[in-house]
mmCIF file with all atom_site columns, C-alpha atoms in Angstrom:
data_model
loop_
_atom_site.group_PDB
_atom_site.id
_atom_site.type_symbol
_atom_site.label_atom_id
_atom_site.label_alt_id
_atom_site.label_comp_id
_atom_site.label_asym_id
_atom_site.label_entity_id
_atom_site.label_seq_id
_atom_site.pdbx_PDB_ins_code
_atom_site.Cartn_x
_atom_site.Cartn_y
_atom_site.Cartn_z
_atom_site.occupancy
_atom_site.B_iso_or_equiv
_atom_site.pdbx_formal_charge
_atom_site.auth_seq_id
_atom_site.auth_comp_id
_atom_site.auth_asym_id
_atom_site.auth_atom_id
_atom_site.pdbx_PDB_model_num
ATOM 1   C CA . UNK A 1 1   ? -0.145   -0.116  -0.339  1.00 0.00 ? 1   UNK A CA 1
ATOM 2   C CA . UNK A 1 2   ? 2.964    2.284   0.644   1.00 0.00 ? 2   UNK A CA 1
ATOM 3   C CA . UNK A 1 3   ? 3.852    1.591   -2.574  1.00 0.00 ? 3   UNK A CA 1
ATOM 4   C CA . UNK A 1 4   ? 0.438    2.603   -4.045  1.00 0.00 ? 4   UNK A CA 1
ATOM 5   C CA . UNK A 1 5   ? 0.699    5.735   -1.855  1.00 0.00 ? 5   UNK A CA 1
ATOM 6   C CA . UNK A 1 6   ? 4.253    6.317   -3.381  1.00 0.00 ? 6   UNK A CA 1
ATOM 7   C CA . UNK A 1 7   ? 3.064    6.041   -6.641  1.00 0.00 ? 7   UNK A CA 1
ATOM 8   C CA . UNK A 1 8   ? 0.404    8.488   -6.448  1.00 0.00 ? 8   UNK A CA 1
ATOM 9   C CA . UNK A 1 9   ? 2.533    10.695  -4.680  1.00 0.00 ? 9   UNK A CA 1
ATOM 10  C CA . UNK A 1 10  ? 5.089    10.799  -7.171  1.00 0.00 ? 10  UNK A CA 1
ATOM 11  C CA . UNK A 1 11  ? 2.267    11.016  -9.616  1.00 0.00 ? 11  UNK A CA 1
ATOM 12  C CA . UNK A 1 12  ? 1.733    14.897  -10.414 1.00 0.00 ? 12  UNK A CA 1
ATOM 13  C CA . UNK A 1 13  ? -1.798   16.065  -8.872  1.00 0.00 ? 13  UNK A CA 1
ATOM 14  C CA . UNK A 1 14  ? -3.975   18.494  -10.846 1.00 0.00 ? 14  UNK A CA 1
ATOM 15  C CA . UNK A 1 15  ? -3.676   21.838  -10.043 1.00 0.00 ? 15  UNK A CA 1
ATOM 16  C CA . UNK A 1 16  ? -7.067   22.699  -9.152  1.00 0.00 ? 16  UNK A CA 1
ATOM 17  C CA . UNK A 1 17  ? -8.030   19.924  -7.051  1.00 0.00 ? 17  UNK A CA 1
ATOM 18  C CA . UNK A 1 18  ? -6.295   20.739  -3.440  1.00 0.00 ? 18  UNK A CA 1
ATOM 19  C CA . UNK A 1 19  ? -4.778   18.252  -0.669  1.00 0.00 ? 19  UNK A CA 1
ATOM 20  C CA . UNK A 1 20  ? -6.627   16.684  1.497   1.00 0.00 ? 20  UNK A CA 1
ATOM 21  C CA . UNK A 1 21  ? -5.308   17.987  4.479   1.00 0.00 ? 21  UNK A CA 1
ATOM 22  C CA . UNK A 1 22  ? -5.716   21.551  2.810   1.00 0.00 ? 22  UNK A CA 1
ATOM 23  C CA . UNK A 1 23  ? -9.317   21.207  2.512   1.00 0.00 ? 23  UNK A CA 1
ATOM 24  C CA . UNK A 1 24  ? -9.711   20.146  5.977   1.00 0.00 ? 24  UNK A CA 1
ATOM 25  C CA . UNK A 1 25  ? -7.473   22.973  7.256   1.00 0.00 ? 25  UNK A CA 1
ATOM 26  C CA . UNK A 1 26  ? -9.426   25.597  5.135   1.00 0.00 ? 26  UNK A CA 1
ATOM 27  C CA . UNK A 1 27  ? -13.076  24.348  5.980   1.00 0.00 ? 27  UNK A CA 1
ATOM 28  C CA . UNK A 1 28  ? -11.782  24.608  9.980   1.00 0.00 ? 28  UNK A CA 1
ATOM 29  C CA . UNK A 1 29  ? -10.871  28.202  9.360   1.00 0.00 ? 29  UNK A CA 1
ATOM 30  C CA . UNK A 1 30  ? -13.908  28.858  7.653   1.00 0.00 ? 30  UNK A CA 1
ATOM 31  C CA . UNK A 1 31  ? -15.872  27.509  10.458  1.00 0.00 ? 31  UNK A CA 1
ATOM 32  C CA . UNK A 1 32  ? -13.605  29.545  12.783  1.00 0.00 ? 32  UNK A CA 1
ATOM 33  C CA . UNK A 1 33  ? -13.768  32.989  10.896  1.00 0.00 ? 33  UNK A CA 1
ATOM 34  C CA . UNK A 1 34  ? -17.584  32.596  9.898   1.00 0.00 ? 34  UNK A CA 1
ATOM 35  C CA . UNK A 1 35  ? -17.970  32.006  13.618  1.00 0.00 ? 35  UNK A CA 1
ATOM 36  C CA . UNK A 1 36  ? -16.208  34.796  14.985  1.00 0.00 ? 36  UNK A CA 1
ATOM 37  C CA . UNK A 1 37  ? -18.380  37.233  12.172  1.00 0.00 ? 37  UNK A CA 1
ATOM 38  C CA . UNK A 1 38  ? -21.659  35.665  12.997  1.00 0.00 ? 38  UNK A CA 1
ATOM 39  C CA . UNK A 1 39  ? -20.926  36.154  16.818  1.00 0.00 ? 39  UNK A CA 1
ATOM 40  C CA . UNK A 1 40  ? -19.160  39.472  16.828  1.00 0.00 ? 40  UNK A CA 1
ATOM 41  C CA . UNK A 1 41  ? -19.972  41.932  13.742  1.00 0.00 ? 41  UNK A CA 1
ATOM 42  C CA . UNK A 1 42  ? -23.482  40.303  12.762  1.00 0.00 ? 42  UNK A CA 1
ATOM 43  C CA . UNK A 1 43  ? -25.563  41.539  15.958  1.00 0.00 ? 43  UNK A CA 1
ATOM 44  C CA . UNK A 1 44  ? -23.272  45.191  15.138  1.00 0.00 ? 44  UNK A CA 1
ATOM 45  C CA . UNK A 1 45  ? -24.789  44.907  11.554  1.00 0.00 ? 45  UNK A CA 1
ATOM 46  C CA . UNK A 1 46  ? -28.179  43.943  12.551  1.00 0.00 ? 46  UNK A CA 1
ATOM 47  C CA . UNK A 1 47  ? -27.843  46.942  14.801  1.00 0.00 ? 47  UNK A CA 1
ATOM 48  C CA . UNK A 1 48  ? -26.849  49.319  12.681  1.00 0.00 ? 48  UNK A CA 1
ATOM 49  C CA . UNK A 1 49  ? -29.190  48.242  10.293  1.00 0.00 ? 49  UNK A CA 1
ATOM 50  C CA . UNK A 1 50  ? -32.269  48.209  12.518  1.00 0.00 ? 50  UNK A CA 1
ATOM 51  C CA . UNK A 1 51  ? -31.182  51.568  13.869  1.00 0.00 ? 51  UNK A CA 1
ATOM 52  C CA . UNK A 1 52  ? -31.190  53.072  10.147  1.00 0.00 ? 52  UNK A CA 1
ATOM 53  C CA . UNK A 1 53  ? -34.433  51.495  9.477   1.00 0.00 ? 53  UNK A CA 1
ATOM 54  C CA . UNK A 1 54  ? -36.045  53.279  12.453  1.00 0.00 ? 54  UNK A CA 1
ATOM 55  C CA . UNK A 1 55  ? -34.595  56.378  11.353  1.00 0.00 ? 55  UNK A CA 1
ATOM 56  C CA . UNK A 1 56  ? -35.634  55.788  8.268   1.00 0.00 ? 56  UNK A CA 1
ATOM 57  C CA . UNK A 1 57  ? -39.455  55.342  9.478   1.00 0.00 ? 57  UNK A CA 1
ATOM 58  C CA . UNK A 1 58  ? -39.406  58.138  11.908  1.00 0.00 ? 58  UNK A CA 1
ATOM 59  C CA . UNK A 1 59  ? -37.943  60.382  9.528   1.00 0.00 ? 59  UNK A CA 1
ATOM 60  C CA . UNK A 1 60  ? -41.201  59.197  6.812   1.00 0.00 ? 60  UNK A CA 1
ATOM 61  C CA . UNK A 1 61  ? -43.720  59.438  9.716   1.00 0.00 ? 61  UNK A CA 1
ATOM 62  C CA . UNK A 1 62  ? -42.250  62.962  10.672  1.00 0.00 ? 62  UNK A CA 1
ATOM 63  C CA . UNK A 1 63  ? -42.260  63.660  7.170   1.00 0.00 ? 63  UNK A CA 1
ATOM 64  C CA . UNK A 1 64  ? -45.775  62.836  6.748   1.00 0.00 ? 64  UNK A CA 1
ATOM 65  C CA . UNK A 1 65  ? -46.687  64.841  10.118  1.00 0.00 ? 65  UNK A CA 1
ATOM 66  C CA . UNK A 1 66  ? -45.092  67.949  8.559   1.00 0.00 ? 66  UNK A CA 1
ATOM 67  C CA . UNK A 1 67  ? -46.978  67.191  5.134   1.00 0.00 ? 67  UNK A CA 1
ATOM 68  C CA . UNK A 1 68  ? -50.441  66.718  7.182   1.00 0.00 ? 68  UNK A CA 1
ATOM 69  C CA . UNK A 1 69  ? -49.353  70.088  9.104   1.00 0.00 ? 69  UNK A CA 1
ATOM 70  C CA . UNK A 1 70  ? -48.658  72.108  6.141   1.00 0.00 ? 70  UNK A CA 1
ATOM 71  C CA . UNK A 1 71  ? -51.620  70.972  4.189   1.00 0.00 ? 71  UNK A CA 1
ATOM 72  C CA . UNK A 1 72  ? -53.252  72.173  7.460   1.00 0.00 ? 72  UNK A CA 1
ATOM 73  C CA . UNK A 1 73  ? -51.940  75.501  7.567   1.00 0.00 ? 73  UNK A CA 1
ATOM 74  C CA . UNK A 1 74  ? -52.342  75.672  3.741   1.00 0.00 ? 74  UNK A CA 1
ATOM 75  C CA . UNK A 1 75  ? -56.180  75.213  4.146   1.00 0.00 ? 75  UNK A CA 1
ATOM 76  C CA . UNK A 1 76  ? -56.409  77.926  6.837   1.00 0.00 ? 76  UNK A CA 1
ATOM 77  C CA . UNK A 1 77  ? -54.300  80.327  4.753   1.00 0.00 ? 77  UNK A CA 1
ATOM 78  C CA . UNK A 1 78  ? -56.462  79.725  1.817   1.00 0.00 ? 78  UNK A CA 1
ATOM 79  C CA . UNK A 1 79  ? -59.551  80.101  3.838   1.00 0.00 ? 79  UNK A CA 1
ATOM 80  C CA . UNK A 1 80  ? -58.054  83.262  5.747   1.00 0.00 ? 80  UNK A CA 1
ATOM 81  C CA . UNK A 1 81  ? -57.190  84.427  2.083   1.00 0.00 ? 81  UNK A CA 1
ATOM 82  C CA . UNK A 1 82  ? -60.561  84.039  0.877   1.00 0.00 ? 82  UNK A CA 1
ATOM 83  C CA . UNK A 1 83  ? -62.178  85.968  3.758   1.00 0.00 ? 83  UNK A CA 1
ATOM 84  C CA . UNK A 1 84  ? -59.862  88.423  3.412   1.00 0.00 ? 84  UNK A CA 1
ATOM 85  C CA . UNK A 1 85  ? -61.076  88.933  -0.460  1.00 0.00 ? 85  UNK A CA 1
ATOM 86  C CA . UNK A 1 86  ? -64.417  88.575  0.530   1.00 0.00 ? 86  UNK A CA 1
ATOM 87  C CA . UNK A 1 87  ? -64.032  91.243  2.954   1.00 0.00 ? 87  UNK A CA 1
ATOM 88  C CA . UNK A 1 88  ? -62.548  93.734  0.680   1.00 0.00 ? 88  UNK A CA 1
ATOM 89  C CA . UNK A 1 89  ? -65.250  92.976  -2.209  1.00 0.00 ? 89  UNK A CA 1
ATOM 90  C CA . UNK A 1 90  ? -67.657  94.022  1.185   1.00 0.00 ? 90  UNK A CA 1
ATOM 91  C CA . UNK A 1 91  ? -65.633  97.158  1.616   1.00 0.00 ? 91  UNK A CA 1
ATOM 92  C CA . UNK A 1 92  ? -65.507  98.143  -2.181  1.00 0.00 ? 92  UNK A CA 1
ATOM 93  C CA . UNK A 1 93  ? -69.105  97.395  -2.807  1.00 0.00 ? 93  UNK A CA 1
ATOM 94  C CA . UNK A 1 94  ? -69.910  99.676  0.825   1.00 0.00 ? 94  UNK A CA 1
ATOM 95  C CA . UNK A 1 95  ? -67.468  102.042 -0.604  1.00 0.00 ? 95  UNK A CA 1
ATOM 96  C CA . UNK A 1 96  ? -69.365  102.595 -3.993  1.00 0.00 ? 96  UNK A CA 1
ATOM 97  C CA . UNK A 1 97  ? -72.443  102.560 -2.303  1.00 0.00 ? 97  UNK A CA 1
ATOM 98  C CA . UNK A 1 98  ? -71.284  105.607 -0.120  1.00 0.00 ? 98  UNK A CA 1
ATOM 99  C CA . UNK A 1 99  ? -69.623  107.351 -3.185  1.00 0.00 ? 99  UNK A CA 1
ATOM 100 C CA . UNK A 1 100 ? -72.958  106.939 -4.922  1.00 0.00 ? 100 UNK A CA 1
ATOM 101 C CA . UNK A 1 101 ? -74.989  108.122 -1.830  1.00 0.00 ? 101 UNK A CA 1
ATOM 102 C CA . UNK A 1 102 ? -72.453  111.417 -1.707  1.00 0.00 ? 102 UNK A CA 1
ATOM 103 C CA . UNK A 1 103 ? -72.711  111.966 -5.465  1.00 0.00 ? 103 UNK A CA 1
ATOM 104 C CA . UNK A 1 104 ? -76.668  112.018 -4.806  1.00 0.00 ? 104 UNK A CA 1
ATOM 105 C CA . UNK A 1 105 ? -76.881  114.321 -1.752  1.00 0.00 ? 105 UNK A CA 1
ATOM 106 C CA . UNK A 1 106 ? -74.781  116.869 -3.566  1.00 0.00 ? 106 UNK A CA 1
ATOM 107 C CA . UNK A 1 107 ? -76.759  116.702 -6.678  1.00 0.00 ? 107 UNK A CA 1
ATOM 108 C CA . UNK A 1 108 ? -79.685  117.279 -4.297  1.00 0.00 ? 108 UNK A CA 1
ATOM 109 C CA . UNK A 1 109 ? -77.916  119.600 -2.045  1.00 0.00 ? 109 UNK A CA 1
ATOM 110 C CA . UNK A 1 110 ? -76.453  121.720 -5.438  1.00 0.00 ? 110 UNK A CA 1
ATOM 111 C CA . UNK A 1 111 ? -80.138  121.298 -6.958  1.00 0.00 ? 111 UNK A CA 1
ATOM 112 C CA . UNK A 1 112 ? -81.536  122.652 -3.262  1.00 0.00 ? 112 UNK A CA 1
ATOM 113 C CA . UNK A 1 113 ? -78.819  125.909 -3.713  1.00 0.00 ? 113 UNK A CA 1
ATOM 114 C CA . UNK A 1 114 ? -79.630  126.472 -7.291  1.00 0.00 ? 114 UNK A CA 1
ATOM 115 C CA . UNK A 1 115 ? -83.676  126.633 -6.708  1.00 0.00 ? 115 UNK A CA 1
ATOM 116 C CA . UNK A 1 116 ? -82.862  128.922 -3.056  1.00 0.00 ? 116 UNK A CA 1
ATOM 117 C CA . UNK A 1 117 ? -80.848  131.541 -5.340  1.00 0.00 ? 117 UNK A CA 1
ATOM 118 C CA . UNK A 1 118 ? -83.552  131.470 -8.329  1.00 0.00 ? 118 UNK A CA 1
ATOM 119 C CA . UNK A 1 119 ? -86.227  132.014 -5.951  1.00 0.00 ? 119 UNK A CA 1
ATOM 120 C CA . UNK A 1 120 ? -83.903  135.028 -3.983  1.00 0.00 ? 120 UNK A CA 1
ATOM 121 C CA . UNK A 1 121 ? -83.377  136.115 -7.043  1.00 0.00 ? 121 UNK A CA 1
ATOM 122 C CA . UNK A 1 122 ? -87.113  136.273 -8.376  1.00 0.00 ? 122 UNK A CA 1
ATOM 123 C CA . UNK A 1 123 ? -87.749  137.712 -5.134  1.00 0.00 ? 123 UNK A CA 1
ATOM 124 C CA . UNK A 1 124 ? -85.329  140.379 -5.444  1.00 0.00 ? 124 UNK A CA 1
ATOM 125 C CA . UNK A 1 125 ? -86.365  141.010 -9.211  1.00 0.00 ? 125 UNK A CA 1
ATOM 126 C CA . UNK A 1 126 ? -90.046  141.500 -7.723  1.00 0.00 ? 126 UNK A CA 1
ATOM 127 C CA . UNK A 1 127 ? -88.979  143.607 -4.687  1.00 0.00 ? 127 UNK A CA 1
ATOM 128 C CA . UNK A 1 128 ? -86.991  145.536 -7.304  1.00 0.00 ? 128 UNK A CA 1
ATOM 129 C CA . UNK A 1 129 ? -89.688  146.011 -9.471  1.00 0.00 ? 129 UNK A CA 1
ATOM 130 C CA . UNK A 1 130 ? -92.179  146.810 -7.242  1.00 0.00 ? 130 UNK A CA 1
ATOM 131 C CA . UNK A 1 131 ? -89.698  149.455 -5.838  1.00 0.00 ? 131 UNK A CA 1
ATOM 132 C CA . UNK A 1 132 ? -89.135  150.756 -9.497  1.00 0.00 ? 132 UNK A CA 1
ATOM 133 C CA . UNK A 1 133 ? -92.928  150.831 -9.873  1.00 0.00 ? 133 UNK A CA 1
ATOM 134 C CA . UNK A 1 134 ? -93.485  152.850 -6.807  1.00 0.00 ? 134 UNK A CA 1
ATOM 135 C CA . UNK A 1 135 ? -91.017  155.273 -7.632  1.00 0.00 ? 135 UNK A CA 1
ATOM 136 C CA . UNK A 1 136 ? -91.794  155.385 -10.740 1.00 0.00 ? 136 UNK A CA 1
ATOM 137 C CA . UNK A 1 137 ? -95.489  155.818 -10.037 1.00 0.00 ? 137 UNK A CA 1
ATOM 138 C CA . UNK A 1 138 ? -94.303  158.526 -7.611  1.00 0.00 ? 138 UNK A CA 1
ATOM 139 C CA . UNK A 1 139 ? -92.004  160.541 -10.152 1.00 0.00 ? 139 UNK A CA 1
ATOM 140 C CA . UNK A 1 140 ? -94.969  160.290 -13.022 1.00 0.00 ? 140 UNK A CA 1
ATOM 141 C CA . UNK A 1 141 ? -97.164  161.453 -10.437 1.00 0.00 ? 141 UNK A CA 1
ATOM 142 C CA . UNK A 1 142 ? -95.313  164.265 -9.440  1.00 0.00 ? 142 UNK A CA 1
ATOM 143 C CA . UNK A 1 143 ? -94.595  165.221 -13.282 1.00 0.00 ? 143 UNK A CA 1
ATOM 144 C CA . UNK A 1 144 ? -98.551  164.838 -14.008 1.00 0.00 ? 144 UNK A CA 1
ATOM 145 C CA . UNK A 1 145 ? -99.278  167.020 -11.024 1.00 0.00 ? 145 UNK A CA 1
ATOM 146 C CA . UNK A 1 146 ? -96.680  169.462 -12.196 1.00 0.00 ? 146 UNK A CA 1
ATOM 147 C CA . UNK A 1 147 ? -98.078  169.314 -15.719 1.00 0.00 ? 147 UNK A CA 1
ATOM 148 C CA . UNK A 1 148 ? -101.549 169.251 -14.880 1.00 0.00 ? 148 UNK A CA 1
ATOM 149 C CA . UNK A 1 149 ? -101.026 172.047 -12.468 1.00 0.00 ? 149 UNK A CA 1
ATOM 150 C CA . UNK A 1 150 ? -99.645  174.462 -15.563 1.00 0.00 ? 150 UNK A CA 1
ATOM 151 C CA . UNK A 1 151 ? -102.715 173.130 -17.946 1.00 0.00 ? 151 UNK A CA 1
ATOM 152 C CA . UNK A 1 152 ? -105.318 173.720 -14.958 1.00 0.00 ? 152 UNK A CA 1
ATOM 153 C CA . UNK A 1 153 ? -103.566 176.956 -14.295 1.00 0.00 ? 153 UNK A CA 1
ATOM 154 C CA . UNK A 1 154 ? -104.219 175.551 -10.487 1.00 0.00 ? 154 UNK A CA 1
ATOM 155 C CA . UNK A 1 155 ? -102.371 174.437 -8.135  1.00 0.00 ? 155 UNK A CA 1
ATOM 156 C CA . UNK A 1 156 ? -102.605 170.885 -7.166  1.00 0.00 ? 156 UNK A CA 1
ATOM 157 C CA . UNK A 1 157 ? -100.707 170.913 -4.192  1.00 0.00 ? 157 UNK A CA 1
ATOM 158 C CA . UNK A 1 158 ? -103.238 169.349 -2.134  1.00 0.00 ? 158 UNK A CA 1
ATOM 159 C CA . UNK A 1 159 ? -101.965 166.075 -1.118  1.00 0.00 ? 159 UNK A CA 1
ATOM 160 C CA . UNK A 1 160 ? -105.329 164.346 -0.992  1.00 0.00 ? 160 UNK A CA 1
ATOM 161 C CA . UNK A 1 161 ? -106.342 166.152 -4.573  1.00 0.00 ? 161 UNK A CA 1
ATOM 162 C CA . UNK A 1 162 ? -103.118 165.054 -5.920  1.00 0.00 ? 162 UNK A CA 1
ATOM 163 C CA . UNK A 1 163 ? -103.203 161.507 -5.035  1.00 0.00 ? 163 UNK A CA 1
ATOM 164 C CA . UNK A 1 164 ? -106.448 161.010 -6.726  1.00 0.00 ? 164 UNK A CA 1
ATOM 165 C CA . UNK A 1 165 ? -105.505 162.438 -9.672  1.00 0.00 ? 165 UNK A CA 1
ATOM 166 C CA . UNK A 1 166 ? -102.383 160.490 -9.693  1.00 0.00 ? 166 UNK A CA 1
ATOM 167 C CA . UNK A 1 167 ? -104.065 157.472 -9.272  1.00 0.00 ? 167 UNK A CA 1
ATOM 168 C CA . UNK A 1 168 ? -106.854 158.192 -11.407 1.00 0.00 ? 168 UNK A CA 1
ATOM 169 C CA . UNK A 1 169 ? -104.401 158.750 -14.022 1.00 0.00 ? 169 UNK A CA 1
ATOM 170 C CA . UNK A 1 170 ? -102.245 155.890 -13.598 1.00 0.00 ? 170 UNK A CA 1
ATOM 171 C CA . UNK A 1 171 ? -105.149 153.281 -13.522 1.00 0.00 ? 171 UNK A CA 1
ATOM 172 C CA . UNK A 1 172 ? -106.663 154.564 -17.241 1.00 0.00 ? 172 UNK A CA 1
ATOM 173 C CA . UNK A 1 173 ? -102.676 154.292 -18.302 1.00 0.00 ? 173 UNK A CA 1
ATOM 174 C CA . UNK A 1 174 ? -102.650 150.480 -16.936 1.00 0.00 ? 174 UNK A CA 1
ATOM 175 C CA . UNK A 1 175 ? -106.348 149.973 -18.501 1.00 0.00 ? 175 UNK A CA 1
ATOM 176 C CA . UNK A 1 176 ? -104.773 151.146 -21.850 1.00 0.00 ? 176 UNK A CA 1
ATOM 177 C CA . UNK A 1 177 ? -101.609 148.770 -21.438 1.00 0.00 ? 177 UNK A CA 1
ATOM 178 C CA . UNK A 1 178 ? -103.949 145.698 -20.704 1.00 0.00 ? 178 UNK A CA 1
ATOM 179 C CA . UNK A 1 179 ? -105.994 146.747 -23.708 1.00 0.00 ? 179 UNK A CA 1
ATOM 180 C CA . UNK A 1 180 ? -103.309 147.014 -25.890 1.00 0.00 ? 180 UNK A CA 1
ATOM 181 C CA . UNK A 1 181 ? -102.165 143.269 -24.673 1.00 0.00 ? 181 UNK A CA 1
#
């Protein structure tokens, strides 16, 4: 048997097939390194991976809650903006209505003042006309009595007689003026 072993030992071994003793030693070393890694490194790796997973899940939850809060704030902002726009529209409408009312009041006040001025003008014209008529009547009466006195040759200084004469003369003039119309 020794001879067989010697013959086999002398035969060259293929380079891809390892020796049995190297294979056993390599397998034992692999099991020792794998056991060491599984005992020491694998728990630390799992711990780090678990922390990372928790951090990612916590970040996602925080992001979702922040997004929900942002959505809520956005809705509140939109509601406040809509309310502010509504209030601005209402104030514009009120200002327009007040402006229209003020314009109407000013027009009415202007119309009233115009009518007062016209009425005062008519009253002043009427007063001036009456004053002028009275003054004219007196002047015409004075001239008429002077002329009548010269024609008649007698003095018409008596006030009652003078007044009657003037009134009669002016009444006749007025009747003629109305008849002409």
